């Protein structure tokens, strides 16, 4: 998978050199390129923002640097096929983190993990001029996505979270694919509690069932724990019929 990131803070993304995503980049499973939006400005001060039409607090990101940078990236990854004239190649998915976007979910991560090309646009200030979204929406592949219902200062941290969630679903990135299915949210429930050695620590014992060797009993206990936890902290994840149990 090729991933392009557009940002005024390219140094943020040095963390993507380490851990699972870093290994996936080294092994060639992920081709990740970070671009500085300011490289697409043409004034002495490399201006990327301006005051909002209609007034109000803060600054808004100007459309021209975005247009120039996105056209260049889209041209590179798909030979230009991202506009209304896209042929067999539908072009990259253009993802803009935004507090006004649809909520990022595991389901979304799964479908984005199947794309050959993702482009992430990181806004700052009060966000990006709306016409940038409208212009590229012609490709039908623009997504405004929110990490959650809280306010960040820009898209960078959200993009890192999304890339981690998407990256680990790319075949070969996570060593043991079985570890993908057992985790929270893949089955719609929170995960069960995990324990390792020693079997007793600071007066806290590992639940005896886990030492029993009875795989049926262990599976049943884990499922009970998942349901109890989900009922207690995330009842919204349970189907309505089960939520009152
Ligand atoms: C600028 C962002 C998020 C991108 C995600 C999430 O856009 C704004 N509007 C009002 C106040 C502050 C901002 C700052 N801002 C670009 C930008 C915030 C994403 C963002 C996000 N994804 N919260 N905030 N879950």
mmCIF file of C-alpha atoms and ligand atoms in Angstrom:
data_model
loop_
_atom_site.group_PDB
_atom_site.id
_atom_site.type_symbol
_atom_site.label_atom_id
_atom_site.label_comp_id
_atom_site.label_asym_id
_atom_site.label_seq_id
_atom_site.Cartn_x
_atom_site.Cartn_y
_atom_site.Cartn_z
ATOM 1 C CA UNK A 1 0.000 0.000 0.000
ATOM 2 C CA UNK A 2 1.198 3.478 -0.809
ATOM 3 C CA UNK A 3 0.340 6.189 1.728
ATOM 4 C CA UNK A 4 0.980 9.902 1.140
ATOM 5 C CA UNK A 5 0.657 12.462 3.934
ATOM 6 C CA UNK A 6 0.375 16.208 3.372
ATOM 7 C CA UNK A 7 1.165 18.377 6.394
ATOM 8 C CA UNK A 8 2.871 21.566 7.540
ATOM 9 C CA UNK A 9 4.527 19.448 10.289
ATOM 10 C CA UNK A 10 6.331 16.601 8.472
ATOM 11 C CA UNK A 11 8.532 16.004 11.534
ATOM 12 C CA UNK A 12 5.452 14.738 13.434
ATOM 13 C CA UNK A 13 5.567 11.582 11.369
ATOM 14 C CA UNK A 14 9.044 10.424 12.406
ATOM 15 C CA UNK A 15 7.279 8.096 14.861
ATOM 16 C CA UNK A 16 6.110 6.072 11.856
ATOM 17 C CA UNK A 17 9.719 4.882 11.479
ATOM 18 C CA UNK A 18 9.305 2.651 14.548
ATOM 19 C CA UNK A 19 7.269 -0.337 15.692
ATOM 20 C CA UNK A 20 4.908 -2.279 13.449
ATOM 21 C CA UNK A 21 4.406 0.422 10.829
ATOM 22 C CA UNK A 22 8.152 1.085 10.744
ATOM 23 C CA UNK A 23 8.859 -2.604 10.091
ATOM 24 C CA UNK A 24 6.163 -2.729 7.416
ATOM 25 C CA UNK A 25 7.856 0.218 5.700
ATOM 26 C CA UNK A 26 11.276 -1.422 5.872
ATOM 27 C CA UNK A 27 9.919 -4.647 4.415
ATOM 28 C CA UNK A 28 8.205 -2.745 1.598
ATOM 29 C CA UNK A 29 4.620 -3.599 2.622
ATOM 30 C CA UNK A 30 3.922 0.087 3.207
ATOM 31 C CA UNK A 31 5.367 2.828 0.989
ATOM 32 C CA UNK A 32 4.787 5.911 3.134
ATOM 33 C CA UNK A 33 5.764 9.394 1.966
ATOM 34 C CA UNK A 34 5.404 12.613 3.919
ATOM 35 C CA UNK A 35 5.075 15.889 2.002
ATOM 36 C CA UNK A 36 5.453 19.423 3.323
ATOM 37 C CA UNK A 37 2.516 21.580 2.246
ATOM 38 C CA UNK A 38 4.777 24.644 2.429
ATOM 39 C CA UNK A 39 6.768 23.259 -0.513
ATOM 40 C CA UNK A 40 3.695 24.196 -2.552
ATOM 41 C CA UNK A 41 3.632 27.877 -1.611
ATOM 42 C CA UNK A 42 5.203 30.570 -3.800
ATOM 43 C CA UNK A 43 5.453 33.631 -1.580
ATOM 44 C CA UNK A 44 8.395 34.719 0.568
ATOM 45 C CA UNK A 45 6.720 33.652 3.806
ATOM 46 C CA UNK A 46 5.416 30.275 2.591
ATOM 47 C CA UNK A 47 1.920 31.301 3.599
ATOM 48 C CA UNK A 48 -0.617 28.496 4.013
ATOM 49 C CA UNK A 49 -3.356 30.359 5.932
ATOM 50 C CA UNK A 50 -5.488 33.471 5.718
ATOM 51 C CA UNK A 51 -8.380 35.168 7.530
ATOM 52 C CA UNK A 52 -11.853 33.648 7.169
ATOM 53 C CA UNK A 53 -14.389 35.196 4.780
ATOM 54 C CA UNK A 54 -17.387 36.281 6.825
ATOM 55 C CA UNK A 55 -15.225 36.987 9.847
ATOM 56 C CA UNK A 56 -14.636 35.002 12.993
ATOM 57 C CA UNK A 57 -11.753 33.790 15.096
ATOM 58 C CA UNK A 58 -8.657 32.050 13.811
ATOM 59 C CA UNK A 59 -7.268 31.368 10.366
ATOM 60 C CA UNK A 60 -8.253 29.084 7.499
ATOM 61 C CA UNK A 61 -5.922 27.111 5.225
ATOM 62 C CA UNK A 62 -5.721 28.605 1.724
ATOM 63 C CA UNK A 63 -6.814 26.331 -1.128
ATOM 64 C CA UNK A 64 -3.955 26.907 -3.625
ATOM 65 C CA UNK A 65 -1.140 25.010 -1.839
ATOM 66 C CA UNK A 66 -3.534 22.083 -1.289
ATOM 67 C CA UNK A 67 -4.542 22.067 -4.950
ATOM 68 C CA UNK A 68 -0.977 22.087 -6.220
ATOM 69 C CA UNK A 69 0.215 19.428 -3.755
ATOM 70 C CA UNK A 70 -2.765 17.104 -4.205
ATOM 71 C CA UNK A 71 -2.623 17.324 -8.013
ATOM 72 C CA UNK A 72 1.049 16.355 -7.890
ATOM 73 C CA UNK A 73 0.504 13.402 -5.527
ATOM 74 C CA UNK A 74 -2.587 12.146 -7.360
ATOM 75 C CA UNK A 75 -0.686 12.378 -10.655
ATOM 76 C CA UNK A 76 2.152 10.302 -9.205
ATOM 77 C CA UNK A 77 0.085 7.497 -7.721
ATOM 78 C CA UNK A 78 -2.471 7.001 -10.466
ATOM 79 C CA UNK A 79 -1.236 8.684 -13.596
ATOM 80 C CA UNK A 80 -3.752 11.432 -12.972
ATOM 81 C CA UNK A 81 -6.873 9.307 -12.649
ATOM 82 C CA UNK A 82 -8.625 10.953 -9.732
ATOM 83 C CA UNK A 83 -10.894 13.444 -11.431
ATOM 84 C CA UNK A 84 -14.221 12.962 -13.136
ATOM 85 C CA UNK A 85 -12.244 11.342 -15.988
ATOM 86 C CA UNK A 86 -10.974 8.469 -13.829
ATOM 87 C CA UNK A 87 -10.852 5.289 -15.850
ATOM 88 C CA UNK A 88 -10.222 1.778 -14.525
ATOM 89 C CA UNK A 89 -8.063 3.309 -11.776
ATOM 90 C CA UNK A 90 -10.405 5.052 -9.385
ATOM 91 C CA UNK A 91 -7.480 7.008 -7.948
ATOM 92 C CA UNK A 92 -6.455 7.291 -4.317
ATOM 93 C CA UNK A 93 -8.862 7.736 -1.434
ATOM 94 C CA UNK A 94 -8.345 11.280 -0.110
ATOM 95 C CA UNK A 95 -8.790 11.357 3.658
ATOM 96 C CA UNK A 96 -9.106 14.607 5.581
ATOM 97 C CA UNK A 97 -9.270 14.255 9.374
ATOM 98 C CA UNK A 98 -11.896 16.661 10.626
ATOM 99 C CA UNK A 99 -13.962 17.130 13.774
ATOM 100 C CA UNK A 100 -16.877 17.485 11.309
ATOM 101 C CA UNK A 101 -16.212 14.110 9.651
ATOM 102 C CA UNK A 102 -17.853 10.708 10.059
ATOM 103 C CA UNK A 103 -16.546 8.693 13.003
ATOM 104 C CA UNK A 104 -13.545 6.459 12.303
ATOM 105 C CA UNK A 105 -14.421 2.814 12.981
ATOM 106 C CA UNK A 106 -12.777 -0.614 12.763
ATOM 107 C CA UNK A 107 -15.084 -1.321 9.816
ATOM 108 C CA UNK A 108 -13.716 1.749 8.021
ATOM 109 C CA UNK A 109 -10.139 0.694 8.841
ATOM 110 C CA UNK A 110 -10.850 -2.731 7.322
ATOM 111 C CA UNK A 111 -12.142 -1.293 4.070
ATOM 112 C CA UNK A 112 -9.348 1.308 3.793
ATOM 113 C CA UNK A 113 -6.757 -1.463 4.362
ATOM 114 C CA UNK A 114 -7.824 -2.907 0.994
ATOM 115 C CA UNK A 115 -7.020 0.278 -0.943
ATOM 116 C CA UNK A 116 -3.764 0.507 -2.920
ATOM 117 C CA UNK A 117 -3.402 4.289 -2.401
ATOM 118 C CA UNK A 118 -4.361 6.524 0.514
ATOM 119 C CA UNK A 119 -3.655 10.257 0.709
ATOM 120 C CA UNK A 120 -4.058 11.979 4.088
ATOM 121 C CA UNK A 121 -4.435 15.773 4.233
ATOM 122 C CA UNK A 122 -3.645 17.225 7.655
ATOM 123 C CA UNK A 123 -5.369 20.522 8.330
ATOM 124 C CA UNK A 124 -4.329 23.009 11.002
ATOM 125 C CA UNK A 125 -5.737 26.309 12.294
ATOM 126 C CA UNK A 126 -9.547 26.276 11.927
ATOM 127 C CA UNK A 127 -9.344 23.840 9.047
ATOM 128 C CA UNK A 128 -9.096 23.899 5.237
ATOM 129 C CA UNK A 129 -11.049 26.070 2.757
ATOM 130 C CA UNK A 130 -14.207 24.058 1.941
ATOM 131 C CA UNK A 131 -13.564 24.325 -1.809
ATOM 132 C CA UNK A 132 -10.635 21.899 -1.527
ATOM 133 C CA UNK A 133 -13.053 19.137 -0.419
ATOM 134 C CA UNK A 134 -15.633 20.165 -3.007
ATOM 135 C CA UNK A 135 -13.059 20.212 -5.826
ATOM 136 C CA UNK A 136 -11.696 16.714 -5.148
ATOM 137 C CA UNK A 137 -15.109 15.300 -4.240
ATOM 138 C CA UNK A 138 -15.598 15.015 -8.023
ATOM 139 C CA UNK A 139 -13.463 11.858 -7.740
ATOM 140 C CA UNK A 140 -16.087 10.430 -5.355
ATOM 141 C CA UNK A 141 -13.248 9.334 -3.100
ATOM 142 C CA UNK A 142 -12.946 12.211 -0.604
ATOM 143 C CA UNK A 143 -13.610 11.222 3.020
ATOM 144 C CA UNK A 144 -13.839 13.564 6.008
ATOM 145 C CA UNK A 145 -13.154 11.374 9.024
ATOM 146 C CA UNK A 146 -13.147 12.182 12.748
ATOM 147 C CA UNK A 147 -11.198 10.247 15.356
ATOM 148 C CA UNK A 148 -13.756 11.013 18.048
ATOM 149 C CA UNK A 149 -15.853 13.643 19.752
ATOM 150 C CA UNK A 150 -13.132 15.874 21.139
ATOM 151 C CA UNK A 151 -11.109 18.697 19.594
ATOM 152 C CA UNK A 152 -7.519 18.316 18.397
ATOM 153 C CA UNK A 153 -5.337 21.151 17.086
ATOM 154 C CA UNK A 154 -4.875 19.548 13.689
ATOM 155 C CA UNK A 155 -5.096 16.371 11.661
ATOM 156 C CA UNK A 156 -1.625 14.930 12.335
ATOM 157 C CA UNK A 157 -2.360 12.914 15.490
ATOM 158 C CA UNK A 158 -5.579 11.615 13.963
ATOM 159 C CA UNK A 159 -3.692 10.471 10.847
ATOM 160 C CA UNK A 160 -1.169 8.599 12.968
ATOM 161 C CA UNK A 161 -3.967 6.758 14.766
ATOM 162 C CA UNK A 162 -5.692 5.928 11.472
ATOM 163 C CA UNK A 163 -2.469 4.680 9.865
ATOM 164 C CA UNK A 164 -1.773 2.452 12.843
ATOM 165 C CA UNK A 165 -5.309 1.019 12.729
ATOM 166 C CA UNK A 166 -5.242 0.539 8.934
ATOM 167 C CA UNK A 167 -1.596 -0.565 8.691
ATOM 168 C CA UNK A 168 -1.950 -3.511 11.051
ATOM 169 C CA UNK A 169 -4.769 -4.893 8.872
ATOM 170 C CA UNK A 170 -2.593 -5.073 5.759
ATOM 171 C CA UNK A 171 -1.730 -8.738 5.147
ATOM 172 C CA UNK A 172 1.778 -9.492 6.469
ATOM 173 C CA UNK A 173 2.086 -6.446 8.722
ATOM 174 C CA UNK A 174 0.947 -8.252 11.883
ATOM 175 C CA UNK A 175 2.986 -11.457 12.229
ATOM 176 C CA UNK A 176 0.178 -13.625 13.574
ATOM 177 C CA UNK A 177 -3.095 -12.861 11.721
ATOM 178 C CA UNK A 178 -5.048 -14.689 14.454
ATOM 179 C CA UNK A 179 -4.230 -11.882 16.854
ATOM 180 C CA UNK A 180 -6.279 -9.572 14.635
ATOM 181 C CA UNK A 181 -9.598 -11.386 15.058
ATOM 182 C CA UNK A 182 -9.471 -11.870 18.835
ATOM 183 C CA UNK A 183 -9.146 -8.201 19.649
ATOM 184 C CA UNK A 184 -11.622 -5.579 20.735
ATOM 185 C CA UNK A 185 -14.109 -4.431 18.161
ATOM 186 C CA UNK A 186 -13.427 -7.161 15.609
ATOM 187 C CA UNK A 187 -16.328 -9.115 17.139
ATOM 188 C CA UNK A 188 -18.154 -6.004 18.317
ATOM 189 C CA UNK A 189 -17.329 -6.587 22.009
ATOM 190 C CA UNK A 190 -14.582 -5.295 24.283
ATOM 191 C CA UNK A 191 -11.709 -7.717 24.782
ATOM 192 C CA UNK A 192 -11.410 -10.099 27.729
ATOM 193 C CA UNK A 193 -8.747 -9.451 30.443
ATOM 194 C CA UNK A 194 -5.311 -10.969 29.784
ATOM 195 C CA UNK A 195 -2.841 -12.483 32.241
ATOM 196 C CA UNK A 196 0.695 -13.853 32.076
ATOM 197 C CA UNK A 197 3.221 -15.245 34.526
ATOM 198 C CA UNK A 198 3.616 -15.219 37.492
ATOM 199 C CA UNK A 199 0.308 -16.857 38.477
ATOM 200 C CA UNK A 200 0.316 -14.858 41.731
ATOM 201 C CA UNK A 201 1.540 -11.267 41.934
ATOM 202 C CA UNK A 202 1.253 -8.868 44.893
ATOM 203 C CA UNK A 203 -1.539 -11.018 46.310
ATOM 204 C CA UNK A 204 -3.484 -10.999 43.038
ATOM 205 C CA UNK A 205 -4.082 -14.444 41.541
ATOM 206 C CA UNK A 206 -4.753 -15.287 37.917
ATOM 207 C CA UNK A 207 -8.373 -16.587 37.626
ATOM 208 C CA UNK A 208 -8.042 -20.359 38.238
ATOM 209 C CA UNK A 209 -10.020 -21.286 35.098
ATOM 210 C CA UNK A 210 -7.128 -19.984 32.967
ATOM 211 C CA UNK A 211 -4.794 -22.512 34.647
ATOM 212 C CA UNK A 212 -7.280 -25.394 34.299
ATOM 213 C CA UNK A 213 -6.315 -26.505 30.816
ATOM 214 C CA UNK A 214 -10.058 -26.779 30.052
ATOM 215 C CA UNK A 215 -10.269 -24.949 26.729
ATOM 216 C CA UNK A 216 -14.068 -25.005 26.611
ATOM 217 C CA UNK A 217 -14.337 -23.485 30.083
ATOM 218 C CA UNK A 218 -11.678 -20.892 29.212
ATOM 219 C CA UNK A 219 -13.503 -19.827 26.041
ATOM 220 C CA UNK A 220 -16.816 -19.577 27.950
ATOM 221 C CA UNK A 221 -15.218 -17.533 30.754
ATOM 222 C CA UNK A 222 -13.582 -15.163 28.293
ATOM 223 C CA UNK A 223 -16.865 -14.618 26.443
ATOM 224 C CA UNK A 224 -18.623 -13.902 29.788
ATOM 225 C CA UNK A 225 -15.929 -11.385 30.670
ATOM 226 C CA UNK A 226 -16.322 -9.690 27.279
ATOM 227 C CA UNK A 227 -20.081 -9.414 27.715
ATOM 228 C CA UNK A 228 -19.843 -8.191 31.328
ATOM 229 C CA UNK A 229 -17.273 -5.525 30.452
ATOM 230 C CA UNK A 230 -19.161 -4.375 27.397
ATOM 231 C CA UNK A 231 -22.444 -4.200 29.348
ATOM 232 C CA UNK A 232 -20.735 -2.160 32.053
ATOM 233 C CA UNK A 233 -18.675 0.378 30.089
ATOM 234 C CA UNK A 234 -19.956 0.250 26.478
ATOM 235 C CA UNK A 235 -23.605 -0.877 26.451
ATOM 236 C CA UNK A 236 -23.957 1.042 23.176
ATOM 237 C CA UNK A 237 -21.956 -1.748 21.491
ATOM 238 C CA UNK A 238 -24.487 -4.457 22.426
ATOM 239 C CA UNK A 239 -27.471 -5.328 20.237
ATOM 240 C CA UNK A 240 -30.649 -3.739 21.747
ATOM 241 C CA UNK A 241 -32.093 -7.158 22.701
ATOM 242 C CA UNK A 242 -29.120 -7.919 24.967
ATOM 243 C CA UNK A 243 -28.604 -4.476 26.438
ATOM 244 C CA UNK A 244 -31.136 -4.935 29.263
ATOM 245 C CA UNK A 245 -29.908 -8.336 30.487
HETATM 246 C C1 LIG B 1 -7.772 21.721 12.208
HETATM 247 C C2 LIG B 1 -8.531 19.955 13.332
HETATM 248 C C3 LIG B 1 -9.232 17.743 13.931
HETATM 249 C C4 LIG B 1 -8.246 18.171 11.748
HETATM 250 C C5 LIG B 1 -10.044 14.525 13.777
HETATM 251 C C6 LIG B 1 -10.922 15.204 15.962
HETATM 252 O O1 LIG B 1 -10.822 22.052 12.651
HETATM 253 C C7 LIG B 1 -10.984 22.635 13.820
HETATM 254 N N1 LIG B 1 -12.204 23.129 14.065
HETATM 255 C C8 LIG B 1 -12.447 23.684 15.242
HETATM 256 C C9 LIG B 1 -11.461 23.766 16.188
HETATM 257 C C10 LIG B 1 -10.194 23.264 15.932
HETATM 258 C C11 LIG B 1 -9.933 22.695 14.735
HETATM 259 C C12 LIG B 1 -8.542 22.186 14.500
HETATM 260 N N2 LIG B 1 -8.307 21.316 13.382
HETATM 261 C C13 LIG B 1 -7.638 20.637 11.383
HETATM 262 C C14 LIG B 1 -8.112 19.521 12.083
HETATM 263 C C15 LIG B 1 -9.081 19.087 14.260
HETATM 264 C C16 LIG B 1 -8.805 17.282 12.672
HETATM 265 C C17 LIG B 1 -9.909 16.857 14.877
HETATM 266 C C18 LIG B 1 -10.261 15.503 14.787
HETATM 267 N N3 LIG B 1 -9.858 13.737 12.970
HETATM 268 N N4 LIG B 1 -10.982 16.284 16.694
HETATM 269 N N5 LIG B 1 -10.369 17.300 16.066
HETATM 270 N N6 LIG B 1 -11.468 14.013 16.342
#
